[in-house]
Amino acid sequence: MRPLQFGEILDGSFQTIRRNAASMFGSALIVQALGAVFIGIVTVGMFQLSMSFESVSTEAEFTEAMGPFLAIMAGTLGVSVLIGFLGSVLQGVLVVPVARSVLNRRTGFKQMWKLAGRKIWPLLGVALLLTLGGLLAATAVVGIAVLLFTAMGPGALLLVLPLGLGSVVAFVWIGLKVMLAPAAIVVERTGVYGGLLRSWQLTRNNWWRIFGITLVVAIMVGVIAQIVQIPASLAAAAIGEVVTPHPDAESVASTLVITTVISSAIGALVGSVTFAFQASVFALIYMDLRMRRDGLDVELMQLMETGADPDGVPGGPPAQAGNSAQPANPAQPGYPSATLQNPPTQPQAPMWPPNGGQFPSAPPSGPRPPA
């Protein structure tokens, strides 16, 4: 039981998903399936709308057709925000089986949601805060860019490019600093502000390491997803050509529905696996930082030896009398201590003679105590 290296984080993520497939994969599949349904509806709506644009011949008809188009675009944005919100919540929930897997404890679907449900309201709060914060920041950047182009024309590009690049850098930096807030809320049973503050403290002096791990994992996940989805998309297109060799408007619409359903189902399956893997990596990064900063590995070794709290989440504050969770270390309020619970005793003078007053058959090799 020690701080984790990059390879151990990846291997631990795979092992966690394998041992808790029902809870982790099942929960991620529900969220991904919900998003796939909404995306499929938007895709079919966009196709129907594009077909209606072909019959537009006057400016009035174009203006009338733009209303549904803008509504569908707004719906697309809403779906993206909803998926991001649910992803933030689920990231905190999936930390439960990951933390328990560190002690080789399995976690069922119902047990995971029961343990995470204790802090579901702070989880919803931090997910809403992060989602709205990102949305407002992106809106502000786009608004500033539009104002600059309106006032300066094409010359505003010299200001918009640095603004966009700086915004991306700031977004990534802040995003990684608060990435561990859902995990801290669930494991350490803090509130919204406490979770954000805890994440900010844990990532201090570790930002580049976290960025490297997150970037490598994102590239791995993206490549694997494309390897699976590209052949699936080609197969769906081939099915469409076989079903409708001589397409017309109605057959194209029905074929689009079929291919959209197939692509969405495959995308949901692939997305659920990749999301569960990424969430497991984030949770293990949190546990690793706790080991490095708080000495969590000592506490985990004690739990493994004693088998205490077999149905809880390792790493949380210890429960004391009155079922109130109080910190064990007063120097760090709200967080468990990395030291032993019992204070060390003062060293005592060795007993002489040994063996309850019976001298051994041979005298000790060292100097004898004074008589």
mmCIF file of C-alpha atoms in Angstrom, residues 89 92-97 109-124 185-187 189 313:
data_model
loop_
_atom_site.group_PDB
_atom_site.id
_atom_site.type_symbol
_atom_site.label_atom_id
_atom_site.label_comp_id
_atom_site.label_asym_id
_atom_site.label_seq_id
_atom_site.Cartn_x
_atom_site.Cartn_y
_atom_site.Cartn_z
ATOM 1 C CA VAL A 89 -22.367 13.785 -10.776
ATOM 2 C CA GLY A 92 -18.388 11.475 -7.814
ATOM 3 C CA VAL A 93 -20.598 8.394 -7.551
ATOM 4 C CA LEU A 94 -18.068 6.110 -9.256
ATOM 5 C CA VAL A 95 -15.405 7.058 -6.716
ATOM 6 C CA VAL A 96 -17.147 4.721 -4.239
ATOM 7 C CA PRO A 97 -16.286 1.392 -5.950
ATOM 8 C CA PHE A 109 -24.958 -1.219 -7.982
ATOM 9 C CA LYS A 110 -27.372 -0.603 -5.119
ATOM 10 C CA GLN A 111 -24.612 -0.321 -2.510
ATOM 11 C CA MET A 112 -22.710 2.216 -4.617
ATOM 12 C CA TRP A 113 -25.685 4.527 -4.969
ATOM 13 C CA LYS A 114 -26.592 4.087 -1.303
ATOM 14 C CA LEU A 115 -23.120 5.153 -0.153
ATOM 15 C CA ALA A 116 -22.919 8.017 -2.667
ATOM 16 C CA GLY A 117 -26.487 9.093 -1.911
ATOM 17 C CA ARG A 118 -25.393 10.461 1.462
ATOM 18 C CA LYS A 119 -23.787 13.382 -0.365
ATOM 19 C CA ILE A 120 -25.977 13.540 -3.457
ATOM 20 C CA TRP A 121 -27.076 17.131 -2.856
ATOM 21 C CA PRO A 122 -23.526 18.506 -2.603
ATOM 22 C CA LEU A 123 -22.678 16.435 -5.676
ATOM 23 C CA LEU A 124 -25.550 18.002 -7.606
ATOM 24 C CA ILE A 185 -17.292 15.409 -1.480
ATOM 25 C CA VAL A 186 -18.199 11.709 -1.523
ATOM 26 C CA VAL A 187 -15.170 10.286 0.309
ATOM 27 C CA ARG A 189 -18.203 14.013 3.221
ATOM 28 C CA VAL A 313 -15.992 4.206 1.891
#
